[in-house]
PDB file of C-alpha atoms in Angstrom:
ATOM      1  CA  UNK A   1       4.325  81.106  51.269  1.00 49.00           C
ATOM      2  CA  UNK A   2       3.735  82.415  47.456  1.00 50.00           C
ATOM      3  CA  UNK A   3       6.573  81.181  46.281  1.00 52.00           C
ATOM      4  CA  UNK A   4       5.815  77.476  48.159  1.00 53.00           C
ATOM      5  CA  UNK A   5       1.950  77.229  46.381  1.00 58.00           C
ATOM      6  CA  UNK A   6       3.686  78.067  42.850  1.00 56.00           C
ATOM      7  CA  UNK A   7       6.196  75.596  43.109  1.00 59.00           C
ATOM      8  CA  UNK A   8       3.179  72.738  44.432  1.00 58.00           C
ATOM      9  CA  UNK A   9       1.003  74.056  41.340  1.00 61.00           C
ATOM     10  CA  UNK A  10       4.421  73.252  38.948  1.00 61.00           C
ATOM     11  CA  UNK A  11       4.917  69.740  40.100  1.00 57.00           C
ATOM     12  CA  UNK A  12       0.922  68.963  40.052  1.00 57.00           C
ATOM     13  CA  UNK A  13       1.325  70.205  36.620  1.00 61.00           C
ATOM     14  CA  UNK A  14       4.329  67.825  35.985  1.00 58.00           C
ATOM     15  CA  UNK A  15       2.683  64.948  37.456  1.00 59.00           C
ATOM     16  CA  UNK A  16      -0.633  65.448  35.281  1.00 64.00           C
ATOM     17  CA  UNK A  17       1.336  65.470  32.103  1.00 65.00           C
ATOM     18  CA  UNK A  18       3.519  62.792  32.919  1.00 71.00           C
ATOM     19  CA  UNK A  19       0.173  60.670  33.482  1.00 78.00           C
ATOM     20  CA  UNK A  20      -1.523  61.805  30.275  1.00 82.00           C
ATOM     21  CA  UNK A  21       1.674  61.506  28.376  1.00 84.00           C
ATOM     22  CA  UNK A  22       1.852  57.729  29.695  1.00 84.00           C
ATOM     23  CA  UNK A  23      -2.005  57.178  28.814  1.00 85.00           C
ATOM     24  CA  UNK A  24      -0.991  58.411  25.702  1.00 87.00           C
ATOM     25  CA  UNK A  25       1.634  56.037  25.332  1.00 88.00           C
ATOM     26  CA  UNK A  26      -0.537  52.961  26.550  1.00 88.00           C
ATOM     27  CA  UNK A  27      -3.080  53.718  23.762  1.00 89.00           C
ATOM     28  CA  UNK A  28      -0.687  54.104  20.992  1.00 91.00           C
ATOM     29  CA  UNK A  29       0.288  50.526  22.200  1.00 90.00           C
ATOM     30  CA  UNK A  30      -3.031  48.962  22.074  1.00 90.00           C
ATOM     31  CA  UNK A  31      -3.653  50.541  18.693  1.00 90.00           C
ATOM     32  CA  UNK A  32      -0.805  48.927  17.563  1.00 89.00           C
ATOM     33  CA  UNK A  33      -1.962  45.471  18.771  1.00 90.00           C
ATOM     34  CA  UNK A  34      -5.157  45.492  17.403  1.00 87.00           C
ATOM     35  CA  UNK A  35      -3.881  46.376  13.687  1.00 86.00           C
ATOM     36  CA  UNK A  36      -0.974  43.408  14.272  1.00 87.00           C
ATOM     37  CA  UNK A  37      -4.291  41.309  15.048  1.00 84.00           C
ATOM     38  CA  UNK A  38      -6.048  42.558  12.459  1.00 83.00           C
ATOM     39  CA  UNK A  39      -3.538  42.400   9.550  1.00 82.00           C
ATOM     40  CA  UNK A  40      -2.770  38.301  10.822  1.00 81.00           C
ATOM     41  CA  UNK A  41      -6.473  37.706  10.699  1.00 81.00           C
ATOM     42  CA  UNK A  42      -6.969  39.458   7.289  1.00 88.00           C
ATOM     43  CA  UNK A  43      -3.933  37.856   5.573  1.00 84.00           C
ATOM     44  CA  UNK A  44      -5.480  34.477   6.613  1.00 86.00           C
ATOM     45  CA  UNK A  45      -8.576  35.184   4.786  1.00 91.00           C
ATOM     46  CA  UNK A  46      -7.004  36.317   1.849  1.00 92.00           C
ATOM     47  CA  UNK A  47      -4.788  32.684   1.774  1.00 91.00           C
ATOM     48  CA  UNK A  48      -8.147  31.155   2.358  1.00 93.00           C
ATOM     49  CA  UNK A  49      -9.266  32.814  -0.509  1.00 95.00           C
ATOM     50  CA  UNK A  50      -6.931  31.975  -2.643  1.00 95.00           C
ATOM     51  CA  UNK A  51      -6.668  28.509  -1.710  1.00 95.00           C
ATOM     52  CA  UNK A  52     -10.667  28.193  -2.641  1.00 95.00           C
ATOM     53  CA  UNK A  53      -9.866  29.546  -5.669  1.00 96.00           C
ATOM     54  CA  UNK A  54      -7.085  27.210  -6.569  1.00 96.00           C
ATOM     55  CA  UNK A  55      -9.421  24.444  -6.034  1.00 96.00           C
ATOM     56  CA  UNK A  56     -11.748  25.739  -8.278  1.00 96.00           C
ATOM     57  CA  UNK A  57      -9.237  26.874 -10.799  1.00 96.00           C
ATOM     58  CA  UNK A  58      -7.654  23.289 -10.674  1.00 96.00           C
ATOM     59  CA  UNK A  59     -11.242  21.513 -10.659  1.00 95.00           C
ATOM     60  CA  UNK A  60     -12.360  23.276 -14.052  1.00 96.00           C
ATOM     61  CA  UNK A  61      -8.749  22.475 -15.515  1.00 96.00           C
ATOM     62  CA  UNK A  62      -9.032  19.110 -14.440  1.00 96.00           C
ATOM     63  CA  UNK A  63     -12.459  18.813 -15.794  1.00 95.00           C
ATOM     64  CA  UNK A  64     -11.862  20.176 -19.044  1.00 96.00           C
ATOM     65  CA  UNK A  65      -8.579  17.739 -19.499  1.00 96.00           C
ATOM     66  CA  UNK A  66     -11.555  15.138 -19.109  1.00 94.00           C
ATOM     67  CA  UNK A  67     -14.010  16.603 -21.630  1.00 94.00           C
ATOM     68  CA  UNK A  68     -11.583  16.690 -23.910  1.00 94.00           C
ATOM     69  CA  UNK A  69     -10.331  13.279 -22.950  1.00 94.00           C
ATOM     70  CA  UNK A  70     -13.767  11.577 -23.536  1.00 91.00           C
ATOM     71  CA  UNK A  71     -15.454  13.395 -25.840  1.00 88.00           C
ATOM     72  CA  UNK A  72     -13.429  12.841 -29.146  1.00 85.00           C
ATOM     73  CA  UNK A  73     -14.600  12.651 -32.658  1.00 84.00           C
ATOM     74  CA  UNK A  74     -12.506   9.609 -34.045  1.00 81.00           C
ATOM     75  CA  UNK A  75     -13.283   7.408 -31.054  1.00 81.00           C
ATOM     76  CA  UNK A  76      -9.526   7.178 -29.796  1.00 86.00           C
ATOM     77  CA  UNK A  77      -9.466   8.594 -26.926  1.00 91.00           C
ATOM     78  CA  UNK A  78      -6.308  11.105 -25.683  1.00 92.00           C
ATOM     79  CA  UNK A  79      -5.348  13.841 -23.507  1.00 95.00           C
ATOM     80  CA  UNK A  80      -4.731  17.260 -24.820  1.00 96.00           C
ATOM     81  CA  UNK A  81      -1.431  18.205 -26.067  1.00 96.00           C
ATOM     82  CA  UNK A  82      -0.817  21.694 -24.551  1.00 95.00           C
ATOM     83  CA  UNK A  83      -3.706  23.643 -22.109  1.00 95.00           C
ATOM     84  CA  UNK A  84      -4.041  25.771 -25.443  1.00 94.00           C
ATOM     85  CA  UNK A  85      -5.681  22.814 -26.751  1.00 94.00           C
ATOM     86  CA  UNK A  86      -8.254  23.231 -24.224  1.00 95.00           C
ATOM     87  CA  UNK A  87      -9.372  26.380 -25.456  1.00 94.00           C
ATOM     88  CA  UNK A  88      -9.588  26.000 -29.062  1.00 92.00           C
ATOM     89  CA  UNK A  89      -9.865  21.798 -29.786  1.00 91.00           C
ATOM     90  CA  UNK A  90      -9.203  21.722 -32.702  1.00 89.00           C
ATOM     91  CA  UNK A  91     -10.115  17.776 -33.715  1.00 90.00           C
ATOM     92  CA  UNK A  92     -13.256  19.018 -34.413  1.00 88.00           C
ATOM     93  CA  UNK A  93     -14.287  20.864 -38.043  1.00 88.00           C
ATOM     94  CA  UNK A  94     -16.736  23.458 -36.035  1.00 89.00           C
ATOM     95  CA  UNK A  95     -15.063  25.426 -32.991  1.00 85.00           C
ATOM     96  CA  UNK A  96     -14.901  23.472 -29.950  1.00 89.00           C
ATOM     97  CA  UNK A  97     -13.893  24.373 -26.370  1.00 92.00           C
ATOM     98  CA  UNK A  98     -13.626  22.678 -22.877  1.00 94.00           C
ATOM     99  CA  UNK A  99     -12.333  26.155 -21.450  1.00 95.00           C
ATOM    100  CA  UNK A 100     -13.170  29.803 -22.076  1.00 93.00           C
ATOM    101  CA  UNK A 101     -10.324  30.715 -20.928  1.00 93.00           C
ATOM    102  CA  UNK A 102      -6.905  29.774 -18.900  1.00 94.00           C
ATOM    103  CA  UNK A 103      -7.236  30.438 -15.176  1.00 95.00           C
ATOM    104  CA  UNK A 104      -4.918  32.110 -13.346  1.00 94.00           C
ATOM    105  CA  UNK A 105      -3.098  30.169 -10.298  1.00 95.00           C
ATOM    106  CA  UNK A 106      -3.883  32.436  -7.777  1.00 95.00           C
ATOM    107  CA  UNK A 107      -1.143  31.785  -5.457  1.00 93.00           C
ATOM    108  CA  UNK A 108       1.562  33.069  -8.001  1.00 92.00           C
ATOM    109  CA  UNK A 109      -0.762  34.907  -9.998  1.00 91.00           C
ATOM    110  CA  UNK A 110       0.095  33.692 -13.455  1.00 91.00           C
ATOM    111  CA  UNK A 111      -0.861  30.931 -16.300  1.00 89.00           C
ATOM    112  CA  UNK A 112       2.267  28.971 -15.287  1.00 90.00           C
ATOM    113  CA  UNK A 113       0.504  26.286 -14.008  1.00 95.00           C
ATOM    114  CA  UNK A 114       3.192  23.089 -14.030  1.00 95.00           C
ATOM    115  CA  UNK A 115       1.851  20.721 -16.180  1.00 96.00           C
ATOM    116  CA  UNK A 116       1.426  16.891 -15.356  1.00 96.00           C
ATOM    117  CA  UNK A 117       2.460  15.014 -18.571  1.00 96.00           C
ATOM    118  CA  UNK A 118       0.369  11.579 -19.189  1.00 94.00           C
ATOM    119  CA  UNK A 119       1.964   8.358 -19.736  1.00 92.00           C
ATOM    120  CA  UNK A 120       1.556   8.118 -23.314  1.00 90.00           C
ATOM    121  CA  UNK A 121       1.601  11.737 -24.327  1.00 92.00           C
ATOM    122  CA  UNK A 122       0.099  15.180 -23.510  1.00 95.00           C
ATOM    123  CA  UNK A 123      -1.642  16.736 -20.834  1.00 96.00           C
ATOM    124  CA  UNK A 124      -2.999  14.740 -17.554  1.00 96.00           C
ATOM    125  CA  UNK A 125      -2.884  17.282 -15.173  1.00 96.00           C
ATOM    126  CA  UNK A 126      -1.770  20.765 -12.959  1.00 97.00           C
ATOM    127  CA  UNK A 127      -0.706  21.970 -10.533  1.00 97.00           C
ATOM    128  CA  UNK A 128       0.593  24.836  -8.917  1.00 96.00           C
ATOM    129  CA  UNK A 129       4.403  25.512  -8.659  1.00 94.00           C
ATOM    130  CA  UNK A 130       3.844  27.716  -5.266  1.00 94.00           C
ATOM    131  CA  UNK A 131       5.526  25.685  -2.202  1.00 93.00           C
ATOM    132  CA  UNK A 132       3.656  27.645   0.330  1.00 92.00           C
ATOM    133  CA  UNK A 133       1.787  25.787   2.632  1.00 93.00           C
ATOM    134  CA  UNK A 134      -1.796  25.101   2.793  1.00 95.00           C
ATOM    135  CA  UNK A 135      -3.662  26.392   5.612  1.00 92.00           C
ATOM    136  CA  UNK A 136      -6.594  23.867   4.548  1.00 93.00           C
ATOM    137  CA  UNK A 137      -5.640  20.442   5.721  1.00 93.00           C
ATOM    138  CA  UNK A 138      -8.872  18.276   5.589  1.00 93.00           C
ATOM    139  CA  UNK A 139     -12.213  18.185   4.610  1.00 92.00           C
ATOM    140  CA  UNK A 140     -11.452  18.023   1.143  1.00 93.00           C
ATOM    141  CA  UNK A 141     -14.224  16.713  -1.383  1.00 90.00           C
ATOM    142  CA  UNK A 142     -13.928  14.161  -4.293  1.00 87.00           C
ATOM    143  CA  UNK A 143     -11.284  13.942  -6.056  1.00 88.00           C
ATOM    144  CA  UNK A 144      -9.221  16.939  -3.809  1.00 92.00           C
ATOM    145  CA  UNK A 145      -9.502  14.093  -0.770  1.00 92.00           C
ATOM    146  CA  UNK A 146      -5.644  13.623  -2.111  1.00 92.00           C
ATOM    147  CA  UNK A 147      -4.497  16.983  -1.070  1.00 95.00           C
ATOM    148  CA  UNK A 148      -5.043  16.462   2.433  1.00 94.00           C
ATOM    149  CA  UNK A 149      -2.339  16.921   5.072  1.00 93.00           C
ATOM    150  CA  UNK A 150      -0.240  18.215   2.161  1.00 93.00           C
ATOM    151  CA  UNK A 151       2.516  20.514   2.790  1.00 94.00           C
ATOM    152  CA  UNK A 152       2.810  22.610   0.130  1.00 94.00           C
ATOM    153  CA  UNK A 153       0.265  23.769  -2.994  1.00 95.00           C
ATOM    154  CA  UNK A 154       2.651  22.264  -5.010  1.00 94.00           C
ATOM    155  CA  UNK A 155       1.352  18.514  -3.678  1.00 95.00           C
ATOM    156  CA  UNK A 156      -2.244  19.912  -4.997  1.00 96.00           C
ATOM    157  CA  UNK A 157      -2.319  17.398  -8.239  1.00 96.00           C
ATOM    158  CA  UNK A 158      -5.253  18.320 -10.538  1.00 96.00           C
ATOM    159  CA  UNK A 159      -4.845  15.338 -12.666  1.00 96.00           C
ATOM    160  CA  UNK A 160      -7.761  13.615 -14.352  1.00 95.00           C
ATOM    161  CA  UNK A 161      -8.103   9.907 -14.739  1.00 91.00           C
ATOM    162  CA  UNK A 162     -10.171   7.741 -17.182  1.00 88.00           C
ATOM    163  CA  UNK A 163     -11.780   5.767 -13.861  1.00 80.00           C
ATOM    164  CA  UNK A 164     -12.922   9.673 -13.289  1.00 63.00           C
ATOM    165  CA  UNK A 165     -15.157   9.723 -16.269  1.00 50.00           C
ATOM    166  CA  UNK A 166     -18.419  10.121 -14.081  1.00 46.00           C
ATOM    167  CA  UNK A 167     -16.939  12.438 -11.890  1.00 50.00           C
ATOM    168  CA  UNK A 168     -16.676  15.140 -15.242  1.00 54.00           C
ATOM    169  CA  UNK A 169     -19.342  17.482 -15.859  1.00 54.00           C
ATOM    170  CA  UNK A 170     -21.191  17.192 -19.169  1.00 52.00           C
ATOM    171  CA  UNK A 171     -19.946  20.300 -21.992  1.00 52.00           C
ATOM    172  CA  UNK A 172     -22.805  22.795 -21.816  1.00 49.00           C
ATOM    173  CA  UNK A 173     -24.727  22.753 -24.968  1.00 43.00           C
TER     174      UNK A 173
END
């Protein structure tokens, strides 16, 4: 009768770690959900992110290409020849800039922004030369209203129009 109770105490014993090794097991799994859920989430925001910045970054492009555009000193108007122009104009006798400074396209991370040529010469536009697609669709403002239902950033033209003239922030004095 001894040897009978030992044996019952070894498969109790069995039985409780076969239960904690499967509780084990289920909350491994449902750790492993949760960070899949969280990492989707989180990689969302940081597209979102990076979308808002590529409308700004293509907005203050965009706006400077139409500073530079209307405020000349010989009174003929023209678009800049290069995005360096838009740092240093150089039409001017004193220094003169409608950027501080070339943003960075934050979906490939670089100044390689793919310029838009203008009809009769230099600079008209950007825009980004990532073909990922947007997770913004609608809602756009302005002049973005374009970019809706687009299918990739690289349908995101930040091009600048002489009809856009009171759309362009004045150069801070």
């Amino acid at each position: 009768m001894a040897a009978r109770s030992a044996s019952g105490r070894q498969v109790a014993r069995s039985r409780q770690r076969g239960f904690t090794y499967l509780g084990l097991l289920f909350a491994v799994a449902v750790i492993g959900i949760t960070l899949a859920t969280v990492g989707v989430v989180w990689s969302a925001q940081i597209r979102r992110d990076k979308e808002t910045e590529l409308l700004f970054s293509g907005d203050q492009i965009r706006a400077a290409i139409g500073r530079y555009y209307i405020d000349t000193p010989s009174g003929v108007h023209s678009y800049p020849p290069s995005l360096q122009d838009l740092l240093q104009d150089d039409r001017w006798p004193q220094v003169h800039r409608h950027l501080r400074r070339l943003y960075v396209d934050p979906m490939t991370a670089s100044t390689d922004w793919q310029v838009i040529a203008a009809p009769e010469g230099g600079v008209m536009g950007v825009v980004s030369t990532s073909t990922g697609a947007p997770i913004k669709k609608a809602n756009f403002i302005g002049a973005d209203r374009a970019f809706e239902n687009a299918e990739c950033y690289c349908n995101w033209l930040f091009v600048y129009r002489p009809n856009m003239r009171a759309r362009i922030p004045a150069r801070n004095p």
